[in-house]
Amino acid sequence: MSEGQGFPVIRLGRADDRAAVADVARVADAIRRACDATGFFYIADHGVPDAWIADAFEANRRFHARPMAEKEALATNHWHRGYMGFGTAKLTASARFAPARRPNQMESFFVRHEVAEDDPGRLAGQPLQGPNQWPDDPLFRDQVRRYDGAVARLGTSLLPALSLAVGEDAGFFGQRFAPPATALRLNHYPPAPADRPDDLYGSHPHTDYGFLTILAQDDVGGLEVQIPGGGWRAAPCIPGTFICNIGDAMARWTNDAFNSTPHRVVNASPERDRYSIAYFFDPNLETVIDCLPRFRADRPAAHPPVRFVDYFAGRLDANYVRAGKPPA
Ligand SMILES: O=C(O)CCC(=O)C(=O)O
Ligand SMILES: [Fe+2]
């Protein structure tokens, strides 16, 4: 393991996007140490082809360059899938921060895990279990789906190491992610105004809600991570890596021993637009997240057990406006 920008860089030794992580025990140990510290780590040798990542960024840029009316026609639906307009997300419910005073200076497009039309949860009106929306651009769909599939397999390949990292058998999380709930978020941050007020962010300080976030970012920079004891540390793009962090769902499983770390984004470039692709890799919606016994041996569990879908849909609904009602 080496260091990059003050965060660990963990090599996964995956030959391609269908390979297993080579040395699970070593990766588990490195993840555990990262999660005891900042909760952020870079992964290298991750097996996702560079060309697929470049294509996903191309799709991201092409989508956000479309006329506003076309983007708004795809406004996030009842299942939090689709386009979230510039300055429409104002984080009101965050684990550790006062509500944002100003909306996030970014726009994004959400694609979540595919749900079959006859899926029982979808037929029963379960939150999040609905259709994705797509622009009229078949190449976009292909590029985004290929990236989505590869990063889902990457997330799945990390589950044995994450299971060992929390002291469970290698199969622990695999059973709870069959299949996972995922969200791919194509983000676009225009340059911040020259006279940016201190509390105007591309993305206001927040923790992620879910289990694991796998982020690809361009070289404009602007992501910052809160380090233990205060202060913010830049977490720029390191070519050939993704940067990962754990979210509040993983913190709940570990009684907050694993740190779901606040982070924020400001595009400080005066002239360049910033693009990033966040991939939220989360448990199956039915999974009950209950503090693992070893993490409540010395102190009571800080969070009661919760079905992931109940917790997660509640957090999304508190923060994000969505359009429309489910079909009757
Ligand atoms: O764009 C980034 O670098 C981070 C985005 C982020 O924190 C999020 O979508 O939760
Ligand atoms: Fe985030």
Tab-separated table of C-alpha atoms and ligand atoms in Angstrom:
chain	number	residue	atom	x	y	z
A	1	MET	CA	0.000	0.000	0.000
A	2	SER	CA	1.267	3.474	-0.783
A	3	GLU	CA	0.061	6.940	0.071
A	4	GLY	CA	-1.529	9.394	-2.333
A	5	GLN	CA	-2.364	12.912	-1.181
A	6	GLY	CA	-2.407	11.687	2.428
A	7	PHE	CA	-4.890	8.888	1.719
A	8	PRO	CA	-3.952	5.225	1.263
A	9	VAL	CA	-3.791	3.822	-2.263
A	10	ILE	CA	-4.868	0.174	-2.189
A	11	ARG	CA	-3.976	-2.050	-5.135
A	12	LEU	CA	-6.661	-4.629	-5.865
A	13	GLY	CA	-4.747	-6.806	-8.337
A	14	ARG	CA	-7.816	-7.316	-10.556
A	15	ALA	CA	-6.758	-8.386	-14.027
A	16	ASP	CA	-10.077	-7.311	-15.572
A	17	ASP	CA	-13.552	-6.177	-14.604
A	18	ARG	CA	-14.730	-9.735	-13.862
A	19	ALA	CA	-11.778	-10.756	-11.702
A	20	ALA	CA	-11.720	-11.242	-7.946
A	21	VAL	CA	-9.552	-9.092	-5.676
A	22	ALA	CA	-6.169	-10.838	-5.589
A	23	ASP	CA	-5.194	-10.752	-1.926
A	24	VAL	CA	-8.369	-10.346	0.092
A	25	ALA	CA	-6.760	-10.405	3.543
A	26	ARG	CA	-4.265	-7.648	2.668
A	27	VAL	CA	-6.951	-5.471	1.056
A	28	ALA	CA	-9.243	-6.046	4.054
A	29	ASP	CA	-6.545	-4.903	6.437
A	30	ALA	CA	-5.825	-1.782	4.372
A	31	ILE	CA	-9.543	-0.913	4.170
A	32	ARG	CA	-9.977	-1.401	7.912
A	33	ARG	CA	-7.110	0.975	8.630
A	34	ALA	CA	-8.451	3.550	6.171
A	35	CYS	CA	-11.907	3.345	7.751
A	36	ASP	CA	-10.472	3.853	11.225
A	37	ALA	CA	-8.874	7.032	9.875
A	38	THR	CA	-10.461	9.260	7.251
A	39	GLY	CA	-12.829	6.688	5.732
A	40	PHE	CA	-11.433	7.579	2.279
A	41	PHE	CA	-9.030	5.495	0.196
A	42	TYR	CA	-7.949	5.277	-3.418
A	43	ILE	CA	-8.120	1.941	-5.249
A	44	ALA	CA	-5.684	1.134	-8.043
A	45	ASP	CA	-5.324	-1.901	-10.287
A	46	HIS	CA	-9.118	-2.056	-10.136
A	47	GLY	CA	-9.820	-3.857	-13.419
A	48	VAL	CA	-12.242	-1.339	-14.989
A	49	PRO	CA	-10.863	-0.484	-18.463
A	50	ASP	CA	-9.721	3.132	-18.881
A	51	ALA	CA	-11.628	3.400	-22.166
A	52	TRP	CA	-14.932	2.586	-20.445
A	53	ILE	CA	-14.284	5.275	-17.838
A	54	ALA	CA	-13.384	7.804	-20.552
A	55	ASP	CA	-16.574	6.917	-22.437
A	56	ALA	CA	-18.665	7.411	-19.297
A	57	PHE	CA	-17.161	10.896	-18.871
A	58	GLU	CA	-17.883	11.606	-22.515
A	59	ALA	CA	-21.502	10.541	-21.952
A	60	ASN	CA	-21.634	12.765	-18.859
A	61	ARG	CA	-20.413	15.826	-20.808
A	62	ARG	CA	-22.728	15.092	-23.725
A	63	PHE	CA	-25.757	14.762	-21.465
A	64	HIS	CA	-25.193	18.022	-19.626
A	65	ALA	CA	-24.598	19.848	-22.925
A	66	ARG	CA	-28.153	19.022	-24.082
A	67	PRO	CA	-30.744	21.812	-24.251
A	68	MET	CA	-32.257	22.515	-20.820
A	69	ALA	CA	-35.781	21.629	-21.984
A	70	GLU	CA	-34.605	18.126	-22.940
A	71	LYS	CA	-32.910	17.644	-19.597
A	72	GLU	CA	-35.894	18.941	-17.678
A	73	ALA	CA	-38.165	16.537	-19.525
A	74	LEU	CA	-36.195	13.826	-17.678
A	75	ALA	CA	-36.580	15.414	-14.196
A	76	THR	CA	-36.128	12.853	-11.408
A	77	ASN	CA	-39.176	10.631	-11.240
A	78	HIS	CA	-40.906	9.144	-8.231
A	79	TRP	CA	-38.055	6.627	-7.878
A	80	HIS	CA	-35.255	9.252	-7.751
A	81	ARG	CA	-34.101	8.417	-11.271
A	82	GLY	CA	-33.317	11.071	-13.876
A	83	TYR	CA	-32.135	14.660	-14.053
A	84	MET	CA	-31.598	16.847	-10.987
A	85	GLY	CA	-31.377	20.450	-12.151
A	86	PHE	CA	-28.685	22.969	-11.324
A	87	GLY	CA	-29.153	24.444	-7.855
A	88	THR	CA	-32.166	22.292	-6.964
A	89	ALA	CA	-30.568	20.107	-4.292
A	90	LYS	CA	-30.353	21.833	-0.942
A	91	LEU	CA	-29.128	19.471	1.724
A	92	THR	CA	-31.466	19.845	4.663
A	93	ALA	CA	-30.964	16.523	6.395
A	94	SER	CA	-27.326	15.670	6.906
A	95	ALA	CA	-25.903	13.618	9.724
A	96	ARG	CA	-23.615	16.291	11.128
A	97	PHE	CA	-24.182	19.640	9.477
A	98	ALA	CA	-26.616	22.463	9.788
A	99	PRO	CA	-28.939	22.627	6.786
A	100	ALA	CA	-27.331	24.230	3.751
A	101	ARG	CA	-28.245	27.870	3.283
A	102	ARG	CA	-27.605	27.795	-0.443
A	103	PRO	CA	-28.357	25.090	-2.977
A	104	ASN	CA	-25.617	22.946	-4.487
A	105	GLN	CA	-24.049	24.580	-7.557
A	106	MET	CA	-24.235	21.449	-9.666
A	107	GLU	CA	-26.532	19.404	-11.845
A	108	SER	CA	-26.635	15.643	-12.092
A	109	PHE	CA	-28.252	12.667	-13.745
A	110	PHE	CA	-29.158	9.534	-11.776
A	111	VAL	CA	-29.340	5.997	-13.113
A	112	ARG	CA	-30.225	3.313	-10.554
A	113	HIS	CA	-30.216	-0.488	-10.627
A	114	GLU	CA	-32.542	-1.925	-13.258
A	115	VAL	CA	-35.841	-3.270	-11.946
A	116	ALA	CA	-37.878	-5.729	-14.048
A	117	GLU	CA	-41.447	-4.676	-14.875
A	118	ASP	CA	-42.808	-7.709	-13.036
A	119	ASP	CA	-40.553	-7.250	-10.005
A	120	PRO	CA	-42.782	-7.902	-6.952
A	121	GLY	CA	-41.399	-4.851	-5.128
A	122	ARG	CA	-42.112	-2.648	-8.143
A	123	LEU	CA	-45.656	-4.034	-8.459
A	124	ALA	CA	-46.163	-3.426	-4.743
A	125	GLY	CA	-45.031	0.208	-5.098
A	126	GLN	CA	-41.827	-0.189	-3.093
A	127	PRO	CA	-39.738	3.015	-2.910
A	128	LEU	CA	-36.894	3.287	-5.463
A	129	GLN	CA	-38.102	0.248	-7.460
A	130	GLY	CA	-39.079	1.929	-10.708
A	131	PRO	CA	-37.799	2.647	-14.202
A	132	ASN	CA	-34.737	4.617	-15.198
A	133	GLN	CA	-35.183	7.468	-17.647
A	134	TRP	CA	-32.954	7.831	-20.707
A	135	PRO	CA	-32.224	10.655	-23.127
A	136	ASP	CA	-32.742	10.038	-26.821
A	137	ASP	CA	-29.129	8.959	-27.313
A	138	PRO	CA	-28.530	5.193	-27.665
A	139	LEU	CA	-24.765	5.646	-27.340
A	140	PHE	CA	-25.258	7.373	-23.963
A	141	ARG	CA	-27.274	4.408	-22.742
A	142	ASP	CA	-24.649	1.930	-23.917
A	143	GLN	CA	-21.735	3.866	-22.436
A	144	VAL	CA	-23.477	4.438	-19.119
A	145	ARG	CA	-24.741	0.858	-18.827
A	146	ARG	CA	-21.336	-0.617	-19.596
A	147	TYR	CA	-19.684	1.557	-16.959
A	148	ASP	CA	-22.485	0.814	-14.493
A	149	GLY	CA	-22.068	-2.938	-14.951
A	150	ALA	CA	-18.296	-2.783	-14.545
A	151	VAL	CA	-18.419	-0.689	-11.379
A	152	ALA	CA	-21.164	-2.886	-9.918
A	153	ARG	CA	-18.822	-5.857	-10.418
A	154	LEU	CA	-15.989	-3.859	-8.856
A	155	GLY	CA	-18.147	-3.134	-5.807
A	156	THR	CA	-19.167	-6.787	-5.588
A	157	SER	CA	-15.508	-7.833	-5.801
A	158	LEU	CA	-14.752	-5.683	-2.750
A	159	LEU	CA	-17.404	-7.326	-0.550
A	160	PRO	CA	-15.234	-10.225	0.722
A	161	ALA	CA	-12.533	-7.756	1.850
A	162	LEU	CA	-15.148	-5.435	3.387
A	163	SER	CA	-16.642	-8.419	5.245
A	164	LEU	CA	-13.242	-9.361	6.682
A	165	ALA	CA	-12.587	-5.703	7.491
A	166	VAL	CA	-15.564	-5.691	9.899
A	167	GLY	CA	-14.472	-9.021	11.379
A	168	GLU	CA	-17.084	-11.244	9.679
A	169	ASP	CA	-16.754	-14.222	7.324
A	170	ALA	CA	-15.810	-13.361	3.750
A	171	GLY	CA	-19.367	-14.085	2.582
A	172	PHE	CA	-21.129	-11.793	5.056
A	173	PHE	CA	-21.881	-8.807	2.840
A	174	GLY	CA	-22.292	-10.883	-0.341
A	175	GLN	CA	-25.484	-12.364	1.086
A	176	ARG	CA	-26.786	-8.903	1.941
A	177	PHE	CA	-26.093	-7.429	-1.511
A	178	ALA	CA	-27.905	-9.997	-3.655
A	179	PRO	CA	-28.734	-7.998	-5.688
A	180	PRO	CA	-27.352	-4.590	-4.597
A	181	ALA	CA	-29.151	-1.261	-4.774
A	182	THR	CA	-27.003	1.064	-6.868
A	183	ALA	CA	-27.011	4.626	-8.115
A	184	LEU	CA	-24.757	6.077	-10.745
A	185	ARG	CA	-24.696	9.855	-10.587
A	186	LEU	CA	-23.234	11.890	-13.449
A	187	ASN	CA	-22.232	15.222	-11.919
A	188	HIS	CA	-21.465	18.546	-13.599
A	189	TYR	CA	-20.099	21.540	-11.673
A	190	PRO	CA	-19.688	24.786	-13.661
A	191	PRO	CA	-16.939	27.167	-12.493
A	192	ALA	CA	-17.811	28.910	-9.221
A	193	PRO	CA	-18.374	32.674	-9.441
A	194	ALA	CA	-15.243	34.776	-8.800
A	195	ASP	CA	-16.895	36.369	-5.747
A	196	ARG	CA	-18.020	33.033	-4.289
A	197	PRO	CA	-19.447	33.428	-0.774
A	198	ASP	CA	-17.886	31.030	1.758
A	199	ASP	CA	-21.066	29.014	2.091
A	200	LEU	CA	-21.680	28.512	-1.630
A	201	TYR	CA	-20.611	25.005	-2.618
A	202	GLY	CA	-20.707	22.760	-5.642
A	203	SER	CA	-21.652	20.146	-3.075
A	204	HIS	CA	-22.320	21.289	0.495
A	205	PRO	CA	-20.456	19.385	3.252
A	206	HIS	CA	-22.234	16.058	3.707
A	207	THR	CA	-21.778	12.406	4.493
A	208	ASP	CA	-22.967	9.808	1.993
A	209	TYR	CA	-26.066	7.872	3.029
A	210	GLY	CA	-25.232	4.426	1.814
A	211	PHE	CA	-22.544	1.778	2.169
A	212	LEU	CA	-19.701	2.452	-0.286
A	213	THR	CA	-19.143	5.269	-2.808
A	214	ILE	CA	-16.798	4.693	-5.760
A	215	LEU	CA	-15.928	8.016	-7.392
A	216	ALA	CA	-14.295	8.874	-10.701
A	217	GLN	CA	-13.381	12.522	-11.141
A	218	ASP	CA	-11.653	14.605	-13.777
A	219	ASP	CA	-8.468	16.602	-13.190
A	220	VAL	CA	-10.167	19.914	-12.359
A	221	GLY	CA	-10.174	19.034	-8.648
A	222	GLY	CA	-12.263	20.453	-5.846
A	223	LEU	CA	-13.235	17.452	-3.701
A	224	GLU	CA	-12.188	17.948	-0.072
A	225	VAL	CA	-12.400	15.535	2.840
A	226	GLN	CA	-12.733	16.480	6.498
A	227	ILE	CA	-9.849	14.969	8.414
A	228	PRO	CA	-10.154	13.794	12.011
A	229	GLY	CA	-9.484	16.693	14.336
A	230	GLY	CA	-10.790	19.236	11.846
A	231	GLY	CA	-9.572	20.800	8.657
A	232	TRP	CA	-10.159	19.776	5.070
A	233	ARG	CA	-7.788	17.867	2.808
A	234	ALA	CA	-7.932	17.946	-0.984
A	235	ALA	CA	-8.628	14.572	-2.588
A	236	PRO	CA	-7.740	15.149	-6.240
A	237	CYS	CA	-7.831	12.712	-9.119
A	238	ILE	CA	-4.937	10.238	-9.156
A	239	PRO	CA	-4.822	8.792	-12.686
A	240	GLY	CA	-5.672	5.097	-12.818
A	241	THR	CA	-7.576	5.104	-9.525
A	242	PHE	CA	-11.040	5.551	-8.103
A	243	ILE	CA	-11.479	7.227	-4.755
A	244	CYS	CA	-13.742	5.354	-2.353
A	245	ASN	CA	-15.454	6.306	0.866
A	246	ILE	CA	-17.869	4.605	3.167
A	247	GLY	CA	-21.264	6.075	3.986
A	248	ASP	CA	-23.672	6.194	6.892
A	249	ALA	CA	-25.084	2.691	6.315
A	250	MET	CA	-21.632	1.157	6.864
A	251	ALA	CA	-21.147	3.419	9.889
A	252	ARG	CA	-24.418	2.048	11.348
A	253	TRP	CA	-23.230	-1.531	10.890
A	254	THR	CA	-20.072	-0.719	12.853
A	255	ASN	CA	-21.588	1.513	15.559
A	256	ASP	CA	-19.784	4.450	13.895
A	257	ALA	CA	-16.372	2.798	14.386
A	258	PHE	CA	-15.980	3.016	10.613
A	259	ASN	CA	-16.006	6.667	9.777
A	260	SER	CA	-18.562	8.037	7.321
A	261	THR	CA	-16.540	11.129	6.620
A	262	PRO	CA	-17.881	14.543	5.623
A	263	HIS	CA	-16.722	15.842	2.281
A	264	ARG	CA	-17.541	18.790	0.038
A	265	VAL	CA	-16.879	20.083	-3.446
A	266	VAL	CA	-16.040	23.510	-4.811
A	267	ASN	CA	-15.045	23.875	-8.431
A	268	ALA	CA	-12.386	26.494	-7.883
A	269	SER	CA	-11.329	26.661	-11.517
A	270	PRO	CA	-12.265	30.031	-12.994
A	271	GLU	CA	-12.795	28.616	-16.453
A	272	ARG	CA	-13.135	24.832	-16.503
A	273	ASP	CA	-16.262	22.820	-15.870
A	274	ARG	CA	-15.780	19.905	-13.468
A	275	TYR	CA	-17.267	16.449	-14.106
A	276	SER	CA	-17.408	13.483	-11.775
A	277	ILE	CA	-19.203	10.155	-11.652
A	278	ALA	CA	-20.240	8.906	-8.238
A	279	TYR	CA	-21.329	5.298	-7.884
A	280	PHE	CA	-23.269	4.465	-4.751
A	281	PHE	CA	-23.029	0.758	-3.999
A	282	ASP	CA	-25.572	-0.253	-1.406
A	283	PRO	CA	-27.139	-3.368	0.146
A	284	ASN	CA	-30.244	-5.044	-1.114
A	285	LEU	CA	-33.229	-2.870	-0.191
A	286	GLU	CA	-34.636	-5.586	2.104
A	287	THR	CA	-31.416	-5.971	4.099
A	288	VAL	CA	-31.740	-5.109	7.777
A	289	ILE	CA	-28.792	-3.056	8.972
A	290	ASP	CA	-28.124	-3.916	12.564
A	291	CYS	CA	-24.996	-3.020	14.495
A	292	LEU	CA	-22.627	-6.017	14.470
A	293	PRO	CA	-22.253	-7.591	17.938
A	294	ARG	CA	-18.504	-6.980	18.194
A	295	PHE	CA	-19.041	-3.246	17.796
A	296	ARG	CA	-21.528	-3.075	20.664
A	297	ALA	CA	-19.555	-5.138	23.161
A	298	ASP	CA	-18.267	-2.037	24.968
A	299	ARG	CA	-21.000	0.504	24.314
A	300	PRO	CA	-24.644	0.357	23.316
A	301	ALA	CA	-25.605	0.521	19.656
A	302	ALA	CA	-26.032	4.147	18.620
A	303	HIS	CA	-28.601	3.287	15.911
A	304	PRO	CA	-31.549	0.882	16.029
A	305	PRO	CA	-31.841	-1.865	13.398
A	306	VAL	CA	-33.436	-0.617	10.210
A	307	ARG	CA	-34.505	-2.088	6.882
A	308	PHE	CA	-32.243	-0.418	4.327
A	309	VAL	CA	-35.085	0.725	2.068
A	310	ASP	CA	-36.901	2.469	4.941
A	311	TYR	CA	-33.804	4.315	6.067
A	312	PHE	CA	-32.574	5.166	2.585
A	313	ALA	CA	-35.825	6.281	0.966
A	314	GLY	CA	-36.408	8.504	3.997
A	315	ARG	CA	-33.035	10.211	3.573
A	316	LEU	CA	-33.520	10.737	-0.154
A	317	ASP	CA	-37.037	12.106	0.255
A	318	ALA	CA	-35.812	14.536	2.934
A	319	ASN	CA	-33.155	16.006	0.660
A	320	TYR	CA	-34.236	15.681	-2.921
A	321	VAL	CA	-37.326	16.890	-4.683
A	322	ARG	CA	-38.747	14.413	-7.144
A	323	ALA	CA	-41.345	14.763	-9.821
A	324	GLY	CA	-44.577	12.941	-10.296
A	325	LYS	CA	-46.519	10.266	-8.523
A	326	PRO	CA	-46.310	6.543	-9.078
A	327	PRO	CA	-48.747	5.302	-11.694
A	328	ALA	CA	-52.087	4.410	-10.050
B	1	LIG	O1	-18.179	15.154	-7.247
B	1	LIG	C1	-17.524	14.747	-6.296
B	1	LIG	O2	-16.302	14.769	-6.279
B	1	LIG	C2	-18.203	14.201	-5.063
B	1	LIG	C3	-19.679	14.006	-5.215
B	1	LIG	C4	-20.314	13.580	-3.942
B	1	LIG	O3	-19.798	13.747	-2.867
B	1	LIG	C5	-21.620	12.893	-3.971
B	1	LIG	O4	-22.252	12.827	-5.062
B	1	LIG	O5	-22.044	12.389	-2.906
B	2	FE	FE	-20.731	12.517	-1.354
